[in-house]
PDB file of C-alpha atoms in Angstrom:
ATOM      1  CA  ARG A   1      34.403 -38.380 -48.935  1.00 75.00           C
ATOM      2  CA  TRP A   2      31.379 -39.056 -50.972  1.00 81.00           C
ATOM      3  CA  ALA A   3      31.727 -40.396 -54.513  1.00 83.00           C
ATOM      4  CA  VAL A   4      29.700 -41.771 -57.365  1.00 86.00           C
ATOM      5  CA  ALA A   5      31.560 -44.588 -58.951  1.00 89.00           C
ATOM      6  CA  ASN A   6      31.232 -47.962 -60.709  1.00 94.00           C
ATOM      7  CA  ALA A   7      30.610 -50.337 -57.801  1.00 96.00           C
ATOM      8  CA  GLU A   8      32.576 -53.203 -59.609  1.00 97.00           C
ATOM      9  CA  THR A   9      35.735 -51.217 -59.943  1.00 97.00           C
ATOM     10  CA  LEU A  10      35.896 -48.586 -57.214  1.00 96.00           C
ATOM     11  CA  PRO A  11      38.521 -45.815 -57.680  1.00 95.00           C
ATOM     12  CA  PHE A  12      39.893 -46.143 -54.085  1.00 96.00           C
ATOM     13  CA  ASP A  13      42.972 -47.628 -52.480  1.00 97.00           C
ATOM     14  CA  ASP A  14      42.760 -50.805 -50.545  1.00 98.00           C
ATOM     15  CA  HIS A  15      41.749 -50.316 -46.887  1.00 98.00           C
ATOM     16  CA  SER A  16      40.877 -46.642 -47.460  1.00 97.00           C
ATOM     17  CA  ALA A  17      37.257 -46.348 -46.252  1.00 96.00           C
ATOM     18  CA  ASP A  18      35.549 -46.545 -42.906  1.00 97.00           C
ATOM     19  CA  PHE A  19      32.084 -47.079 -44.487  1.00 96.00           C
ATOM     20  CA  VAL A  20      30.821 -48.014 -47.938  1.00 96.00           C
ATOM     21  CA  THR A  21      27.073 -47.672 -48.762  1.00 95.00           C
ATOM     22  CA  ILE A  22      24.852 -48.352 -51.688  1.00 96.00           C
ATOM     23  CA  ALA A  23      21.115 -47.672 -51.834  1.00 96.00           C
ATOM     24  CA  PHE A  24      18.795 -49.147 -54.507  1.00 96.00           C
ATOM     25  CA  GLY A  25      21.704 -49.641 -56.787  1.00 95.00           C
ATOM     26  CA  LEU A  26      23.032 -53.138 -56.273  1.00 97.00           C
ATOM     27  CA  ARG A  27      20.081 -54.480 -58.420  1.00 96.00           C
ATOM     28  CA  ASN A  28      21.483 -52.623 -61.416  1.00 95.00           C
ATOM     29  CA  VAL A  29      25.091 -53.834 -61.063  1.00 96.00           C
ATOM     30  CA  THR A  30      26.122 -56.377 -63.717  1.00 95.00           C
ATOM     31  CA  ASP A  31      28.327 -58.416 -61.346  1.00 98.00           C
ATOM     32  CA  ARG A  32      26.952 -58.116 -57.816  1.00 98.00           C
ATOM     33  CA  GLN A  33      29.607 -60.317 -56.346  1.00 99.00           C
ATOM     34  CA  ALA A  34      32.418 -58.184 -57.839  1.00 98.00           C
ATOM     35  CA  ALA A  35      30.704 -55.134 -56.280  1.00 98.00           C
ATOM     36  CA  LEU A  36      30.638 -56.697 -52.898  1.00 99.00           C
ATOM     37  CA  ASN A  37      34.222 -57.816 -53.216  1.00 99.00           C
ATOM     38  CA  GLU A  38      35.193 -54.284 -54.084  1.00 98.00           C
ATOM     39  CA  ALA A  39      33.352 -52.895 -51.122  1.00 98.00           C
ATOM     40  CA  TYR A  40      35.301 -55.262 -48.985  1.00 99.00           C
ATOM     41  CA  ARG A  41      38.656 -54.431 -50.648  1.00 98.00           C
ATOM     42  CA  VAL A  42      38.356 -50.719 -49.957  1.00 98.00           C
ATOM     43  CA  LEU A  43      37.130 -50.971 -46.365  1.00 98.00           C
ATOM     44  CA  LYS A  44      39.600 -50.561 -43.536  1.00 98.00           C
ATOM     45  CA  PRO A  45      39.683 -53.288 -40.899  1.00 98.00           C
ATOM     46  CA  GLY A  46      36.783 -52.517 -38.658  1.00 98.00           C
ATOM     47  CA  GLY A  47      34.867 -50.853 -41.541  1.00 98.00           C
ATOM     48  CA  ARG A  48      31.297 -51.410 -42.247  1.00 99.00           C
ATOM     49  CA  PHE A  49      29.287 -51.959 -45.542  1.00 98.00           C
ATOM     50  CA  LEU A  50      25.579 -51.076 -45.642  1.00 99.00           C
ATOM     51  CA  CYS A  51      23.262 -51.913 -48.590  1.00 99.00           C
ATOM     52  CA  LEU A  52      19.650 -50.779 -48.820  1.00 98.00           C
ATOM     53  CA  GLU A  53      17.817 -52.558 -51.526  1.00 98.00           C
ATOM     54  CA  PHE A  54      14.338 -53.842 -52.560  1.00 96.00           C
ATOM     55  CA  SER A  55      13.715 -57.483 -51.507  1.00 96.00           C
ATOM     56  CA  HIS A  56      11.140 -60.204 -51.636  1.00 93.00           C
ATOM     57  CA  VAL A  57       8.020 -59.870 -49.503  1.00 93.00           C
ATOM     58  CA  GLN A  58       7.764 -62.845 -47.257  1.00 88.00           C
ATOM     59  CA  SER A  59       3.936 -62.826 -46.697  1.00 90.00           C
ATOM     60  CA  ARG A  60       2.235 -64.718 -49.511  1.00 90.00           C
ATOM     61  CA  PRO A  61      -0.993 -62.538 -49.483  1.00 92.00           C
ATOM     62  CA  LEU A  62       1.097 -59.269 -49.328  1.00 92.00           C
ATOM     63  CA  ALA A  63       3.430 -60.648 -52.050  1.00 91.00           C
ATOM     64  CA  ARG A  64       0.490 -61.109 -54.382  1.00 92.00           C
ATOM     65  CA  LEU A  65      -0.762 -57.594 -53.641  1.00 93.00           C
ATOM     66  CA  TYR A  66       2.694 -56.182 -54.029  1.00 93.00           C
ATOM     67  CA  ASP A  67       3.242 -58.002 -57.417  1.00 92.00           C
ATOM     68  CA  SER A  68      -0.082 -56.821 -58.650  1.00 93.00           C
ATOM     69  CA  TRP A  69       0.805 -53.209 -57.707  1.00 93.00           C
ATOM     70  CA  SER A  70       4.307 -53.483 -59.196  1.00 94.00           C
ATOM     71  CA  PHE A  71       3.446 -55.162 -62.476  1.00 93.00           C
ATOM     72  CA  ASN A  72       0.014 -53.689 -63.233  1.00 94.00           C
ATOM     73  CA  ILE A  73      -0.477 -50.318 -61.482  1.00 95.00           C
ATOM     74  CA  LEU A  74       2.995 -48.912 -61.164  1.00 95.00           C
ATOM     75  CA  PRO A  75       3.784 -48.955 -64.994  1.00 95.00           C
ATOM     76  CA  VAL A  76       0.468 -47.257 -65.621  1.00 96.00           C
ATOM     77  CA  MET A  77       1.235 -44.544 -63.109  1.00 95.00           C
ATOM     78  CA  GLY A  78       4.742 -44.176 -64.542  1.00 95.00           C
ATOM     79  CA  GLN A  79       3.237 -43.633 -68.001  1.00 96.00           C
ATOM     80  CA  MET A  80       0.767 -41.090 -66.622  1.00 96.00           C
ATOM     81  CA  ILE A  81       3.158 -39.166 -64.481  1.00 96.00           C
ATOM     82  CA  ALA A  82       6.561 -39.504 -66.249  1.00 96.00           C
ATOM     83  CA  GLY A  83       5.480 -40.644 -69.718  1.00 96.00           C
ATOM     84  CA  ASP A  84       7.608 -43.820 -69.215  1.00 95.00           C
ATOM     85  CA  ALA A  85       6.040 -47.114 -68.366  1.00 95.00           C
ATOM     86  CA  ASP A  86       9.047 -49.214 -69.447  1.00 95.00           C
ATOM     87  CA  SER A  87      11.306 -47.929 -66.670  1.00 94.00           C
ATOM     88  CA  TYR A  88       8.666 -48.866 -64.050  1.00 93.00           C
ATOM     89  CA  ARG A  89       8.282 -52.355 -65.695  1.00 94.00           C
ATOM     90  CA  TYR A  90      12.003 -52.721 -65.418  1.00 94.00           C
ATOM     91  CA  LEU A  91      11.931 -51.758 -61.794  1.00 93.00           C
ATOM     92  CA  ALA A  92       9.380 -54.497 -61.013  1.00 93.00           C
ATOM     93  CA  GLU A  93      11.338 -57.106 -62.999  1.00 94.00           C
ATOM     94  CA  SER A  94      14.700 -56.156 -61.461  1.00 94.00           C
ATOM     95  CA  ILE A  95      13.144 -56.569 -57.986  1.00 94.00           C
ATOM     96  CA  ARG A  96      11.716 -59.924 -58.776  1.00 92.00           C
ATOM     97  CA  GLN A  97      15.088 -61.101 -60.270  1.00 94.00           C
ATOM     98  CA  PHE A  98      17.155 -59.808 -57.337  1.00 96.00           C
ATOM     99  CA  PRO A  99      18.463 -62.371 -54.878  1.00 97.00           C
ATOM    100  CA  THR A 100      16.500 -63.115 -51.766  1.00 96.00           C
ATOM    101  CA  LYS A 101      17.736 -61.570 -48.451  1.00 97.00           C
ATOM    102  CA  GLU A 102      19.216 -64.940 -47.479  1.00 97.00           C
ATOM    103  CA  VAL A 103      21.151 -65.400 -50.808  1.00 98.00           C
ATOM    104  CA  LEU A 104      22.401 -61.747 -50.557  1.00 98.00           C
ATOM    105  CA  ALA A 105      23.646 -62.377 -47.043  1.00 98.00           C
ATOM    106  CA  ASP A 106      25.546 -65.482 -48.320  1.00 99.00           C
ATOM    107  CA  MET A 107      27.039 -63.227 -50.980  1.00 99.00           C
ATOM    108  CA  PHE A 108      28.288 -60.876 -48.305  1.00 99.00           C
ATOM    109  CA  ALA A 109      29.877 -63.783 -46.542  1.00 99.00           C
ATOM    110  CA  GLU A 110      31.562 -64.898 -49.788  1.00 99.00           C
ATOM    111  CA  ALA A 111      33.038 -61.437 -50.084  1.00 99.00           C
ATOM    112  CA  GLY A 112      34.545 -61.832 -46.672  1.00 99.00           C
ATOM    113  CA  PHE A 113      32.150 -59.827 -44.553  1.00 99.00           C
ATOM    114  CA  ALA A 114      31.479 -60.869 -40.875  1.00 99.00           C
ATOM    115  CA  GLN A 115      28.673 -60.140 -38.436  1.00 99.00           C
ATOM    116  CA  ILE A 116      26.150 -59.926 -41.272  1.00 99.00           C
ATOM    117  CA  ARG A 117      22.785 -58.482 -40.330  1.00 98.00           C
ATOM    118  CA  VAL A 118      19.686 -58.218 -42.326  1.00 98.00           C
ATOM    119  CA  ARG A 119      16.921 -55.904 -41.347  1.00 98.00           C
ATOM    120  CA  SER A 120      13.608 -56.112 -43.201  1.00 96.00           C
ATOM    121  CA  LEU A 121      11.673 -52.907 -43.800  1.00 97.00           C
ATOM    122  CA  SER A 122       7.940 -52.526 -44.748  1.00 94.00           C
ATOM    123  CA  ALA A 123       7.144 -56.275 -44.500  1.00 92.00           C
ATOM    124  CA  GLY A 124      10.219 -57.160 -46.590  1.00 93.00           C
ATOM    125  CA  ILE A 125       9.681 -54.799 -49.396  1.00 95.00           C
ATOM    126  CA  ALA A 126      13.167 -53.490 -48.708  1.00 97.00           C
ATOM    127  CA  CYS A 127      16.041 -54.763 -46.562  1.00 98.00           C
ATOM    128  CA  ILE A 128      19.204 -53.242 -45.048  1.00 99.00           C
ATOM    129  CA  HIS A 129      22.091 -55.632 -45.201  1.00 98.00           C
ATOM    130  CA  SER A 130      25.229 -54.727 -43.246  1.00 99.00           C
ATOM    131  CA  GLY A 131      28.562 -56.483 -42.816  1.00 99.00           C
ATOM    132  CA  TRP A 132      31.822 -55.671 -41.070  1.00 99.00           C
ATOM    133  CA  LYS A 133      35.388 -56.182 -42.330  1.00 99.00           C
ATOM    134  CA  LEU A 134      37.107 -57.515 -39.217  1.00 96.00           C
ATOM    135  CA  ASP A 135      40.677 -58.246 -40.556  1.00 86.00           C
TER     136      ASP A 135
END
């Protein structure tokens, strides 16, 4: 079943889910490690967790261009289109402060996940992290 819930305190029994997913939300969780631990807790053995999230661009020239876009152009567009530049400034800041793909993979391992895979998308602008609960 699909549910919208607090990622740090999922309202599900232990070992009750085949899959757990989160997309562009882990950045906004107060205690990311707690959220990963919860995903692991609710997964059945053999279950998989998938996380799609913004990441850090690896190419230095592209990273400079991406930062310029994110911090200078995106807030202006947000103001023009949505009347809200602050939310778009927050988006850029939250991406910059989010762990690197390597650190997030380590956090998956700390939560207990195995066979952790990271797939970079759009030159690293976003990544899909996945991990399995084997026991």
